[in-house]
Structures are given as C-alpha cells and as structure tokens.
C-alpha cells in the first residue's frame, strides 16, 4: 500500500505540473485545483467517518449479540461435514480444522476483525502438517482461495456505509452480493483443486528425517483414522484463541439442507429483491435480538459493548479514508485519472463495467482500505450516489470480493511461506469471476 499511495500522489502531482507548464489558458490553474482537491477530500473523509459512527455501532452491536449467542459455533457445526471433504489431508480433530471453520464462519457474518486472527492461526496449524516448510500445501492454497473469494452472506459494513450516505435501500445489495460471492467462491475452490494437479509440491528428500515422515499425508490419514476409531484425537492441542470449537458437526443431511436453502434463497432474492430489501434491516435487528434472547444473552449490555467497538472502528478508519480519498481526489483533479480511465473504458464499458467503477475494480485486489475509500468517494458523489447503477455495483464489488494480495501477504507472512505455488492464480481467478458475476447481476437487476 505504501507504493500504491506514493504512485497515486506522484502521478497526480506530475500530471498537474505538466498541465500547469503547458496549458496557455489563463483561467486554468491545475496546481491550485490540486491543492483545493487535497484539502476538500480530507474534510470529506472525516465527515464520512463521523456519519458512519452511528450505523457502524448499530451493526457491530447486533453482531456482538450473535457472537455471544454462539452463532459462530452453529455455523461451525454446519460447515464441518463440508470441510472434512474439502480438506481430506487435514485430520478432522486437528486445531487447523477448527481454526479454518471459525475463519469461514466469521467471514460469512462479515466479521472481518474476527476472521483474520482465526485465519492466521489456521495457517500456523496447517504449517505443522506441512512436509515442505516454506512451500504452500494444497490445503493452504485452497484455504486462501476461499478466503480471497470473500464468502460473505451479510455485508454489514457496506450496508452500514450505504445507510450513512442516505441510501433509500441500504440492503439492496444483499441479493447481488450473495450471487457474486457464490460464484467467486465456487471459482476459487474449482481453480485451486484443478491447478494443484499442475503445480506439484517438491519431491520428498531422503534426508528429510523422521519429523517429515510424521507430517506426511499417510501419517495424517493414520491420525485421522485413529481419531475415528477411538473417538479422541491422537494428539490433544488447544483450540484456537480459546474459543470452543465443536468436535462434531451436524449430520450431513442437515448441512446439505441448509446449503440447499442458501442456494434457494439466491433466485428468490433476485426475483423479489426490490420487494424484500426494505424488510432486511428491520428483519436483521429483530432476528438477532430474538436469537440472543433465545440463547440467554443479556442483549442490551452485549449490544452496548458491541456498539462501543463500532464507534472505535469508525474512528480508526479516519486516517485510512483521509489518505486514500486525498490521493484519489488529487488524481481526479489533476486529470490523470480521467486519462487512465479513458484508455480502458472502451474495453470495459461494453462488458458492463462503467468508467466510474473501473478504479474500484482495479484497486480491490490490491488494497482493502484503498478500495473502500474509492467506493465511499463514488457514493458520496451526487452524480453517482449509493442507489445508482454505479453505486450498487461498487457496493457489490466491495462486499463480494477480497483484498487478495493483502490476504496472501499476511497469511503466508505469518508462517514464512515463500513458494506459494498455485495460490495466487486460484485467488485471482476467484476475483475475476466475482467481478464478472457482480457486473452481470447488478446490470440485470438495476439497469
């Protein structure tokens, strides 16, 4: 992000300087416009964050109730039968499995702050099963491909931002996000499973020692078999982050029914999305409160605790919003952004990706804060706004795709993996499919 930020500012400065020195129009003052853009963009970023405080506190308060009521555990039990089939090389009772399940469950609920610690712990545990330290395993590649495809069913952060900007239907992106994230996740899983046949791990060395043998796939299968036979793990280890992960999932047919139910919701939300949208936010509020009551949660105290976190989150993002909105504002005022978008727009516009949304689509895999800032700037602009086609498209892109390079850098950096094999290819495939699905569904529903 350091390089991206520097490039944006330098490009804006050089473009404005070139115009200042070459344009003969006395009324044209590019450098003065650049200065005004930097100052006004900084003020807009602070106003945006302050407006976001209330709705962010509301949504994080509700999510805190769901978390305290054990919704993560419920999702973990639902995902467990599927996870054991997706990751056959990971023993069902190994801490890596529990950490991955909690990571996916947190992502599904839009709890990004909780998902990252679980993801790092999962990578650390997967590395203990790695016969080739420093090289990504198939399980690591698949895990990160799913992560970068977002798998978000409740894009609460984007809904909160849309509400703070005065959207008439903040939750209108729920069906579009669900559609796009499903296709992105499917593409990520498929590409990871296909590419692993071509990107083979290094051949085992003769001097790898007994430790490598104990971490081989055969030994892991033996450990899994021993677990199934005795009912206890072959090696007891602490559960990730002190959170109790259920050792047994729901019966397979229960998980299958829930999955079919989610898949069945997609066509319903597409067909009746505009009718359902006004009900979504009131329904979420009532649903989470009733869930908390049913689970014995002191809903008022827990909600207030979560709302405090929402207040802090909204304030913490101010510096990031200032940085990226100033950079983008300067780039736009200098004319450099218009030139760049003008070069690509003839290629992307026929595909349904309008010029206004193009910077967001290009920056999303590189920088989460940068993409968030561009999305906020687009929806703040009266010419686009949150409820136009462009506003709905960038909201869907933000909710249904992930910051690929950030995820890979953080997760692989935590375990010092340098040979990532097919991970990046699978992750970028998920990104491209996610963008295509978002463009298609937003264009179909809202054009």
CSV table of C-alpha atoms in Angstrom, one decimal:
chain,number,residue,atom,x,y,z
A,1,UNK,CA,0.0,0.0,0.0
A,2,UNK,CA,3.0,2.3,0.6
A,3,UNK,CA,3.9,2.1,-3.1
A,4,UNK,CA,0.4,2.5,-4.3
A,5,UNK,CA,-0.1,5.6,-2.2
A,6,UNK,CA,3.1,7.1,-3.4
A,7,UNK,CA,2.4,6.3,-7.1
A,8,UNK,CA,-1.1,7.9,-6.8
A,9,UNK,CA,0.2,11.1,-5.3
A,10,UNK,CA,3.2,11.4,-7.7
A,11,UNK,CA,1.0,10.7,-10.7
A,12,UNK,CA,-1.4,13.5,-9.6
A,13,UNK,CA,1.4,16.0,-9.0
A,14,UNK,CA,3.2,15.3,-12.2
A,15,UNK,CA,0.0,15.5,-14.3
A,16,UNK,CA,-1.0,18.8,-12.7
A,17,UNK,CA,2.6,20.1,-13.1
A,18,UNK,CA,2.6,19.2,-16.8
A,19,UNK,CA,-0.8,20.9,-17.3
A,20,UNK,CA,0.4,24.0,-15.4
A,21,UNK,CA,3.5,24.3,-17.6
A,22,UNK,CA,2.0,23.5,-20.9
A,23,UNK,CA,-1.6,24.9,-20.9
A,24,UNK,CA,-1.7,28.5,-22.1
A,25,UNK,CA,-5.3,29.2,-20.8
A,26,UNK,CA,-5.0,31.9,-18.1
A,27,UNK,CA,-8.1,30.6,-16.4
A,28,UNK,CA,-6.6,27.1,-16.0
A,29,UNK,CA,-4.8,26.7,-12.6
A,30,UNK,CA,-4.1,22.9,-12.3
A,31,UNK,CA,-1.9,23.2,-9.2
A,32,UNK,CA,-4.4,25.4,-7.3
A,33,UNK,CA,-7.1,22.9,-8.2
A,34,UNK,CA,-4.8,20.1,-6.9
A,35,UNK,CA,-4.4,21.9,-3.6
A,36,UNK,CA,-8.1,22.5,-3.2
A,37,UNK,CA,-8.8,18.9,-4.0
A,38,UNK,CA,-6.4,17.6,-1.4
A,39,UNK,CA,-7.9,19.8,1.4
A,40,UNK,CA,-11.6,19.2,0.4
A,41,UNK,CA,-11.0,15.5,0.1
A,42,UNK,CA,-9.5,15.3,3.6
A,43,UNK,CA,-12.5,17.1,5.0
A,44,UNK,CA,-14.9,14.8,3.2
A,45,UNK,CA,-13.2,11.8,4.6
A,46,UNK,CA,-13.7,13.0,8.2
A,47,UNK,CA,-17.3,13.9,7.5
A,48,UNK,CA,-17.9,10.4,6.0
A,49,UNK,CA,-16.3,8.6,9.0
A,50,UNK,CA,-18.4,10.7,11.5
A,51,UNK,CA,-21.6,9.9,9.6
A,52,UNK,CA,-20.6,6.2,9.7
A,53,UNK,CA,-20.3,6.1,13.5
A,54,UNK,CA,-24.0,5.5,14.3
A,55,UNK,CA,-24.8,2.8,11.8
A,56,UNK,CA,-21.4,1.0,12.4
A,57,UNK,CA,-22.2,1.0,16.1
A,58,UNK,CA,-25.7,-0.5,15.3
A,59,UNK,CA,-24.4,-3.3,13.2
A,60,UNK,CA,-21.5,-4.3,15.3
A,61,UNK,CA,-23.8,-4.2,18.4
A,62,UNK,CA,-26.1,-6.7,16.6
A,63,UNK,CA,-23.2,-8.9,15.5
A,64,UNK,CA,-21.9,-8.9,19.1
A,65,UNK,CA,-25.2,-10.4,20.2
A,66,UNK,CA,-25.0,-13.1,17.5
A,67,UNK,CA,-21.4,-13.8,18.5
A,68,UNK,CA,-22.2,-14.0,22.2
A,69,UNK,CA,-25.2,-16.3,21.4
A,70,UNK,CA,-22.9,-18.8,19.8
A,71,UNK,CA,-23.8,-18.2,16.1
A,72,UNK,CA,-20.2,-18.9,15.2
A,73,UNK,CA,-20.5,-22.3,16.8
A,74,UNK,CA,-23.7,-23.1,15.0
A,75,UNK,CA,-22.1,-22.2,11.7
A,76,UNK,CA,-19.0,-24.2,12.6
A,77,UNK,CA,-21.1,-27.3,13.1
A,78,UNK,CA,-22.9,-26.7,9.8
A,79,UNK,CA,-19.7,-26.3,7.9
A,80,UNK,CA,-17.8,-29.2,9.5
A,81,UNK,CA,-19.1,-32.0,7.2
A,82,UNK,CA,-18.3,-30.0,4.1
A,83,UNK,CA,-14.9,-29.0,5.4
A,84,UNK,CA,-13.8,-32.6,6.1
A,85,UNK,CA,-14.5,-33.3,2.4
A,86,UNK,CA,-12.8,-30.2,1.0
A,87,UNK,CA,-9.7,-30.7,3.2
A,88,UNK,CA,-9.1,-34.5,3.3
A,89,UNK,CA,-5.5,-34.1,4.2
A,90,UNK,CA,-6.3,-32.3,7.4
A,91,UNK,CA,-7.4,-34.6,10.3
A,92,UNK,CA,-11.0,-33.7,11.4
A,93,UNK,CA,-9.9,-33.1,15.0
A,94,UNK,CA,-6.7,-31.1,14.3
A,95,UNK,CA,-6.8,-27.5,15.5
A,96,UNK,CA,-6.2,-26.4,11.9
A,97,UNK,CA,-9.7,-27.6,11.0
A,98,UNK,CA,-11.3,-25.7,13.9
A,99,UNK,CA,-9.5,-22.5,13.1
A,100,UNK,CA,-10.5,-22.7,9.4
A,101,UNK,CA,-14.1,-23.3,10.3
A,102,UNK,CA,-14.2,-20.3,12.6
A,103,UNK,CA,-12.5,-18.2,10.0
A,104,UNK,CA,-15.1,-19.1,7.3
A,105,UNK,CA,-17.9,-18.6,9.8
A,106,UNK,CA,-16.7,-15.1,10.8
A,107,UNK,CA,-16.3,-14.2,7.1
A,108,UNK,CA,-19.8,-15.4,6.3
A,109,UNK,CA,-21.2,-13.0,9.0
A,110,UNK,CA,-19.0,-10.1,7.8
A,111,UNK,CA,-16.8,-10.2,11.0
A,112,UNK,CA,-13.5,-9.4,9.3
A,113,UNK,CA,-11.8,-8.4,12.5
A,114,UNK,CA,-12.5,-11.8,14.0
A,115,UNK,CA,-11.8,-13.7,10.8
A,116,UNK,CA,-8.2,-12.6,10.5
A,117,UNK,CA,-6.9,-14.0,13.8
A,118,UNK,CA,-8.6,-17.3,13.1
A,119,UNK,CA,-7.1,-17.3,9.6
A,120,UNK,CA,-3.6,-16.7,10.9
A,121,UNK,CA,-4.0,-19.4,13.5
A,122,UNK,CA,-5.3,-21.8,10.8
A,123,UNK,CA,-2.2,-21.2,8.7
A,124,UNK,CA,0.1,-21.8,11.7
A,125,UNK,CA,-1.6,-25.1,12.4
A,126,UNK,CA,-1.6,-26.1,8.7
A,127,UNK,CA,2.1,-25.4,8.6
A,128,UNK,CA,2.6,-28.1,11.4
A,129,UNK,CA,1.2,-30.6,8.8
A,130,UNK,CA,3.5,-29.3,6.1
A,131,UNK,CA,6.2,-31.7,4.9
A,132,UNK,CA,7.9,-28.9,3.0
A,133,UNK,CA,8.2,-25.8,5.2
A,134,UNK,CA,8.4,-22.7,3.1
A,135,UNK,CA,6.2,-24.1,0.4
A,136,UNK,CA,2.4,-23.8,0.4
A,137,UNK,CA,0.4,-27.1,0.7
A,138,UNK,CA,-2.7,-27.8,-1.3
A,139,UNK,CA,-4.8,-27.2,1.9
A,140,UNK,CA,-3.2,-23.8,2.3
A,141,UNK,CA,-3.8,-22.8,-1.3
A,142,UNK,CA,-7.4,-23.9,-1.1
A,143,UNK,CA,-8.0,-22.2,2.2
A,144,UNK,CA,-6.7,-18.9,0.9
A,145,UNK,CA,-8.5,-19.2,-2.4
A,146,UNK,CA,-11.8,-19.5,-0.4
A,147,UNK,CA,-10.7,-16.5,1.8
A,148,UNK,CA,-10.0,-14.2,-1.1
A,149,UNK,CA,-13.4,-15.0,-2.7
A,150,UNK,CA,-14.9,-13.4,0.4
A,151,UNK,CA,-17.8,-15.9,1.1
A,152,UNK,CA,-19.8,-13.1,2.6
A,153,UNK,CA,-23.5,-13.6,3.2
A,154,UNK,CA,-24.0,-10.5,5.3
A,155,UNK,CA,-22.0,-7.5,4.0
A,156,UNK,CA,-22.9,-5.5,7.1
A,157,UNK,CA,-20.0,-3.0,6.7
A,158,UNK,CA,-21.1,-2.0,3.2
A,159,UNK,CA,-24.8,-1.8,4.2
A,160,UNK,CA,-23.8,0.5,7.1
A,161,UNK,CA,-21.9,2.8,4.8
A,162,UNK,CA,-24.8,2.9,2.3
A,163,UNK,CA,-27.1,3.8,5.1
A,164,UNK,CA,-24.9,6.5,6.4
A,165,UNK,CA,-24.8,8.1,2.9
A,166,UNK,CA,-28.6,8.3,2.7
A,167,UNK,CA,-29.4,5.3,0.6
A,168,UNK,CA,-33.1,4.6,0.2
A,169,UNK,CA,-32.5,0.9,0.3
A,170,UNK,CA,-29.1,0.2,2.0
A,171,UNK,CA,-29.6,-3.6,1.9
A,172,UNK,CA,-30.5,-3.7,-1.8
A,173,UNK,CA,-27.0,-5.2,-2.4
A,174,UNK,CA,-27.7,-8.3,-0.4
A,175,UNK,CA,-29.0,-10.4,-3.3
A,176,UNK,CA,-26.3,-9.1,-5.7
A,177,UNK,CA,-23.6,-9.8,-3.1
A,178,UNK,CA,-24.9,-13.3,-2.4
A,179,UNK,CA,-24.9,-14.1,-6.1
A,180,UNK,CA,-21.4,-12.7,-6.8
A,181,UNK,CA,-19.8,-14.2,-3.7
A,182,UNK,CA,-21.2,-17.6,-4.5
A,183,UNK,CA,-19.7,-17.6,-8.0
A,184,UNK,CA,-16.4,-16.2,-6.7
A,185,UNK,CA,-16.1,-18.9,-4.0
A,186,UNK,CA,-17.1,-21.7,-6.4
A,187,UNK,CA,-14.5,-20.4,-8.9
A,188,UNK,CA,-11.8,-20.2,-6.2
A,189,UNK,CA,-12.4,-23.8,-5.0
A,190,UNK,CA,-12.6,-25.2,-8.5
A,191,UNK,CA,-9.4,-23.5,-9.7
A,192,UNK,CA,-7.5,-24.5,-6.6
A,193,UNK,CA,-8.5,-28.1,-7.0
A,194,UNK,CA,-7.7,-28.1,-10.7
A,195,UNK,CA,-4.4,-26.2,-10.5
A,196,UNK,CA,-3.0,-28.3,-7.7
A,197,UNK,CA,-2.6,-31.1,-10.3
A,198,UNK,CA,-0.2,-29.0,-12.3
A,199,UNK,CA,1.7,-27.2,-9.5
A,200,UNK,CA,3.1,-30.1,-7.7
A,201,UNK,CA,5.0,-29.8,-4.4
A,202,UNK,CA,8.7,-30.6,-4.2
A,203,UNK,CA,9.6,-34.2,-4.1
A,204,UNK,CA,10.4,-35.6,-0.6
A,205,UNK,CA,14.1,-35.7,0.2
A,206,UNK,CA,15.8,-38.7,1.6
A,207,UNK,CA,17.3,-36.8,4.5
A,208,UNK,CA,14.0,-35.2,5.5
A,209,UNK,CA,14.2,-37.0,8.8
A,210,UNK,CA,11.5,-38.7,10.9
A,211,UNK,CA,9.7,-35.4,11.5
A,212,UNK,CA,8.8,-35.0,7.8
A,213,UNK,CA,7.6,-38.6,7.8
A,214,UNK,CA,5.3,-37.9,10.7
A,215,UNK,CA,3.8,-35.0,8.8
A,216,UNK,CA,3.3,-36.9,5.6
A,217,UNK,CA,-0.2,-37.4,4.1
A,218,UNK,CA,-0.1,-41.1,5.0
A,219,UNK,CA,0.6,-40.3,8.7
A,220,UNK,CA,-2.1,-37.7,8.7
A,221,UNK,CA,-4.6,-40.2,7.4
A,222,UNK,CA,-3.5,-42.6,10.1
A,223,UNK,CA,-4.0,-40.0,12.7
A,224,UNK,CA,-7.5,-39.3,11.3
A,225,UNK,CA,-8.3,-43.0,11.3
A,226,UNK,CA,-7.1,-43.3,14.9
A,227,UNK,CA,-9.3,-40.4,15.9
A,228,UNK,CA,-12.4,-42.0,14.3
A,229,UNK,CA,-11.7,-45.4,15.9
A,230,UNK,CA,-11.0,-44.1,19.5
A,231,UNK,CA,-13.3,-41.1,19.4
A,232,UNK,CA,-10.4,-38.9,20.7
A,233,UNK,CA,-7.7,-37.0,18.8
A,234,UNK,CA,-4.4,-38.7,18.5
A,235,UNK,CA,-2.7,-35.5,19.8
A,236,UNK,CA,-4.6,-33.1,22.1
A,237,UNK,CA,-4.0,-29.5,21.3
A,238,UNK,CA,-5.6,-26.2,22.4
A,239,UNK,CA,-8.5,-24.9,20.4
A,240,UNK,CA,-7.7,-21.7,18.5
A,241,UNK,CA,-7.9,-18.4,20.5
A,242,UNK,CA,-9.6,-20.1,23.5
A,243,UNK,CA,-12.9,-20.5,21.7
A,244,UNK,CA,-14.7,-23.8,22.0
A,245,UNK,CA,-14.9,-25.4,18.5
A,246,UNK,CA,-17.4,-28.3,18.4
A,247,UNK,CA,-15.6,-31.6,17.7
A,248,UNK,CA,-18.8,-33.0,16.0
A,249,UNK,CA,-20.8,-31.3,13.2
A,250,UNK,CA,-24.5,-31.6,12.5
A,251,UNK,CA,-25.5,-34.7,10.5
A,252,UNK,CA,-24.6,-34.4,6.8
A,253,UNK,CA,-28.2,-34.1,5.7
A,254,UNK,CA,-28.7,-31.1,8.0
A,255,UNK,CA,-25.7,-29.3,6.4
A,256,UNK,CA,-26.9,-30.3,2.9
A,257,UNK,CA,-30.4,-28.9,3.6
A,258,UNK,CA,-29.0,-25.6,4.9
A,259,UNK,CA,-26.7,-25.3,1.8
A,260,UNK,CA,-29.7,-26.0,-0.5
A,261,UNK,CA,-31.7,-23.4,1.4
A,262,UNK,CA,-29.0,-20.8,0.9
A,263,UNK,CA,-28.8,-21.7,-2.8
A,264,UNK,CA,-32.6,-21.5,-3.0
A,265,UNK,CA,-32.6,-18.0,-1.4
A,266,UNK,CA,-30.5,-16.7,-4.3
A,267,UNK,CA,-33.2,-16.9,-7.1
A,268,UNK,CA,-35.8,-15.6,-4.6
A,269,UNK,CA,-33.7,-12.6,-3.7
A,270,UNK,CA,-33.1,-11.9,-7.4
A,271,UNK,CA,-36.7,-12.2,-8.4
A,272,UNK,CA,-38.1,-10.4,-5.4
A,273,UNK,CA,-35.1,-8.4,-4.2
A,274,UNK,CA,-36.7,-5.0,-4.5
A,275,UNK,CA,-39.7,-6.2,-2.5
A,276,UNK,CA,-37.6,-7.9,0.2
A,277,UNK,CA,-34.9,-5.1,0.5
A,278,UNK,CA,-36.9,-2.8,2.8
A,279,UNK,CA,-37.5,-5.7,5.2
A,280,UNK,CA,-33.9,-6.8,5.5
A,281,UNK,CA,-32.5,-4.3,8.1
A,282,UNK,CA,-35.6,-4.4,10.4
A,283,UNK,CA,-35.6,-8.2,10.0
A,284,UNK,CA,-31.9,-8.5,10.9
A,285,UNK,CA,-32.4,-6.3,14.0
A,286,UNK,CA,-35.4,-8.3,15.3
A,287,UNK,CA,-33.8,-11.7,14.3
A,288,UNK,CA,-30.5,-11.1,16.1
A,289,UNK,CA,-32.3,-9.8,19.2
A,290,UNK,CA,-34.6,-12.8,19.3
A,291,UNK,CA,-31.7,-15.1,18.7
A,292,UNK,CA,-29.8,-13.5,21.6
A,293,UNK,CA,-32.9,-13.8,23.9
A,294,UNK,CA,-33.3,-17.5,22.9
A,295,UNK,CA,-29.7,-18.2,23.8
A,296,UNK,CA,-29.8,-16.4,27.1
A,297,UNK,CA,-27.8,-13.4,26.1
A,298,UNK,CA,-28.2,-10.1,28.0
A,299,UNK,CA,-28.9,-8.4,24.8
A,300,UNK,CA,-28.8,-4.7,26.0
A,301,UNK,CA,-25.5,-5.0,27.7
A,302,UNK,CA,-23.9,-7.0,24.9
A,303,UNK,CA,-25.3,-4.7,22.3
A,304,UNK,CA,-23.8,-1.7,24.0
A,305,UNK,CA,-20.4,-3.5,24.2
A,306,UNK,CA,-20.5,-4.2,20.5
A,307,UNK,CA,-21.7,-0.6,19.7
A,308,UNK,CA,-18.6,0.7,21.6
A,309,UNK,CA,-16.5,-1.4,19.2
A,310,UNK,CA,-18.4,0.0,16.3
A,311,UNK,CA,-17.7,3.6,17.5
A,312,UNK,CA,-14.0,2.8,17.8
A,313,UNK,CA,-13.9,1.1,14.3
A,314,UNK,CA,-15.5,4.1,12.7
A,315,UNK,CA,-12.9,6.4,14.3
A,316,UNK,CA,-10.0,4.1,13.5
A,317,UNK,CA,-10.7,4.2,9.7
A,318,UNK,CA,-10.4,8.1,9.5
A,319,UNK,CA,-6.7,8.1,8.8
A,320,UNK,CA,-7.1,5.5,6.1
A,321,UNK,CA,-10.0,7.3,4.5
A,322,UNK,CA,-8.1,10.6,4.6
A,323,UNK,CA,-5.1,9.0,2.9
A,324,UNK,CA,-6.9,7.3,0.0
A,325,UNK,CA,-9.6,10.0,-0.6
A,326,UNK,CA,-6.9,12.7,-0.7
A,327,UNK,CA,-4.9,10.6,-3.2
A,328,UNK,CA,-7.9,9.8,-5.4
A,329,UNK,CA,-9.2,13.4,-5.2
A,330,UNK,CA,-5.8,14.7,-6.3
A,331,UNK,CA,-5.6,12.2,-9.1
A,332,UNK,CA,-9.0,13.2,-10.3
A,333,UNK,CA,-8.3,16.9,-10.1
A,334,UNK,CA,-5.1,16.6,-11.9
A,335,UNK,CA,-6.8,14.9,-14.9
A,336,UNK,CA,-4.6,11.8,-14.6
A,337,UNK,CA,-7.4,9.5,-13.5
A,338,UNK,CA,-9.6,10.7,-16.4
A,339,UNK,CA,-6.8,9.9,-18.9
A,340,UNK,CA,-6.2,6.4,-17.4
A,341,UNK,CA,-9.9,5.5,-17.3
A,342,UNK,CA,-10.4,6.9,-20.8
A,343,UNK,CA,-7.8,4.4,-22.1
A,344,UNK,CA,-9.6,1.4,-20.5
A,345,UNK,CA,-13.2,2.4,-20.7
A,346,UNK,CA,-13.7,1.5,-24.4
A,347,UNK,CA,-12.8,-2.1,-23.4
A,348,UNK,CA,-14.7,-2.4,-20.1
A,349,UNK,CA,-17.9,-0.4,-20.8
A,350,UNK,CA,-19.3,-2.9,-23.4
A,351,UNK,CA,-18.7,-5.6,-20.7
A,352,UNK,CA,-20.9,-3.7,-18.3
A,353,UNK,CA,-18.2,-2.2,-16.2
A,354,UNK,CA,-18.7,1.6,-16.4
A,355,UNK,CA,-15.7,4.0,-16.3
A,356,UNK,CA,-16.7,5.4,-12.8
A,357,UNK,CA,-16.4,1.9,-11.2
A,358,UNK,CA,-13.2,0.9,-13.0
A,359,UNK,CA,-10.7,2.3,-10.4
A,360,UNK,CA,-12.6,0.4,-7.7
A,361,UNK,CA,-12.4,-2.9,-9.6
A,362,UNK,CA,-8.7,-2.5,-10.3
A,363,UNK,CA,-7.7,-1.5,-6.8
A,364,UNK,CA,-9.9,-4.0,-4.9
A,365,UNK,CA,-7.4,-6.9,-5.0
A,366,UNK,CA,-4.5,-4.6,-4.0
A,367,UNK,CA,-5.8,-2.6,-1.1
A,368,UNK,CA,-8.9,-3.0,1.0
A,369,UNK,CA,-8.7,0.5,2.5
A,370,UNK,CA,-8.0,2.0,-0.9
A,371,UNK,CA,-11.0,0.3,-2.5
A,372,UNK,CA,-13.2,1.2,0.5
A,373,UNK,CA,-12.1,4.8,0.1
A,374,UNK,CA,-12.9,4.8,-3.6
A,375,UNK,CA,-16.2,3.2,-3.1
A,376,UNK,CA,-17.1,5.8,-0.4
A,377,UNK,CA,-16.0,8.6,-2.7
A,378,UNK,CA,-18.1,7.3,-5.6
A,379,UNK,CA,-21.2,7.0,-3.4
A,380,UNK,CA,-20.6,10.5,-1.9
A,381,UNK,CA,-20.6,12.0,-5.4
A,382,UNK,CA,-24.0,13.4,-6.1
A,383,UNK,CA,-23.6,12.4,-9.8
A,384,UNK,CA,-23.4,8.7,-8.8
A,385,UNK,CA,-24.7,8.2,-5.3
A,386,UNK,CA,-25.4,4.9,-3.4
A,387,UNK,CA,-28.6,4.0,-5.3
A,388,UNK,CA,-27.4,4.5,-8.9
A,389,UNK,CA,-26.1,1.6,-11.0
A,390,UNK,CA,-22.5,2.6,-10.3
A,391,UNK,CA,-23.2,2.9,-6.6
A,392,UNK,CA,-24.8,-0.5,-6.4
A,393,UNK,CA,-22.0,-2.0,-8.5
A,394,UNK,CA,-19.1,-0.7,-6.3
A,395,UNK,CA,-21.1,-1.8,-3.2
A,396,UNK,CA,-21.4,-5.3,-4.6
A,397,UNK,CA,-17.8,-5.4,-5.6
A,398,UNK,CA,-16.7,-4.4,-2.1
A,399,UNK,CA,-19.0,-6.9,-0.4
A,400,UNK,CA,-18.3,-9.9,-2.7
A,401,UNK,CA,-14.5,-9.7,-3.3
A,402,UNK,CA,-11.5,-9.5,-1.0
A,403,UNK,CA,-8.1,-7.9,-0.9
A,404,UNK,CA,-6.2,-10.7,-2.5
A,405,UNK,CA,-2.6,-9.5,-2.1
A,406,UNK,CA,-3.1,-8.4,1.4
A,407,UNK,CA,-4.6,-11.7,2.5
A,408,UNK,CA,-1.7,-13.7,0.8
A,409,UNK,CA,0.9,-11.4,2.3
A,410,UNK,CA,-0.4,-11.5,5.9
A,411,UNK,CA,-1.3,-15.2,6.0
A,412,UNK,CA,1.8,-16.5,4.2
A,413,UNK,CA,4.0,-14.0,6.0
A,414,UNK,CA,2.8,-15.4,9.4
A,415,UNK,CA,4.4,-18.8,8.6
A,416,UNK,CA,7.2,-17.5,6.3
A,417,UNK,CA,6.0,-19.3,3.1
A,418,UNK,CA,7.8,-18.1,0.0
A,419,UNK,CA,6.7,-20.6,-2.6
A,420,UNK,CA,3.0,-20.1,-2.9
A,421,UNK,CA,2.6,-22.4,-5.9
A,422,UNK,CA,-0.9,-22.0,-7.5
A,423,UNK,CA,-2.4,-19.9,-4.7
A,424,UNK,CA,-2.2,-16.6,-6.4
A,425,UNK,CA,-3.6,-18.0,-9.7
A,426,UNK,CA,-6.6,-19.5,-7.9
A,427,UNK,CA,-7.2,-16.4,-5.9
A,428,UNK,CA,-7.1,-14.1,-8.9
A,429,UNK,CA,-9.5,-16.4,-10.7
A,430,UNK,CA,-11.9,-16.0,-7.9
A,431,UNK,CA,-11.5,-12.2,-8.1
A,432,UNK,CA,-12.2,-12.1,-11.8
A,433,UNK,CA,-15.2,-14.3,-11.6
A,434,UNK,CA,-16.5,-12.3,-8.7
A,435,UNK,CA,-16.2,-9.1,-10.7
A,436,UNK,CA,-17.9,-10.6,-13.7
A,437,UNK,CA,-20.7,-12.0,-11.6
A,438,UNK,CA,-21.2,-8.7,-9.9
A,439,UNK,CA,-21.3,-6.8,-13.2
A,440,UNK,CA,-23.8,-9.3,-14.6
A,441,UNK,CA,-26.3,-9.4,-11.7
A,442,UNK,CA,-26.2,-5.6,-11.0
A,443,UNK,CA,-26.7,-4.9,-14.6
A,444,UNK,CA,-29.6,-7.4,-14.9
A,445,UNK,CA,-31.4,-6.2,-11.8
A,446,UNK,CA,-30.8,-2.5,-11.8
A,447,UNK,CA,-30.4,-1.4,-15.5
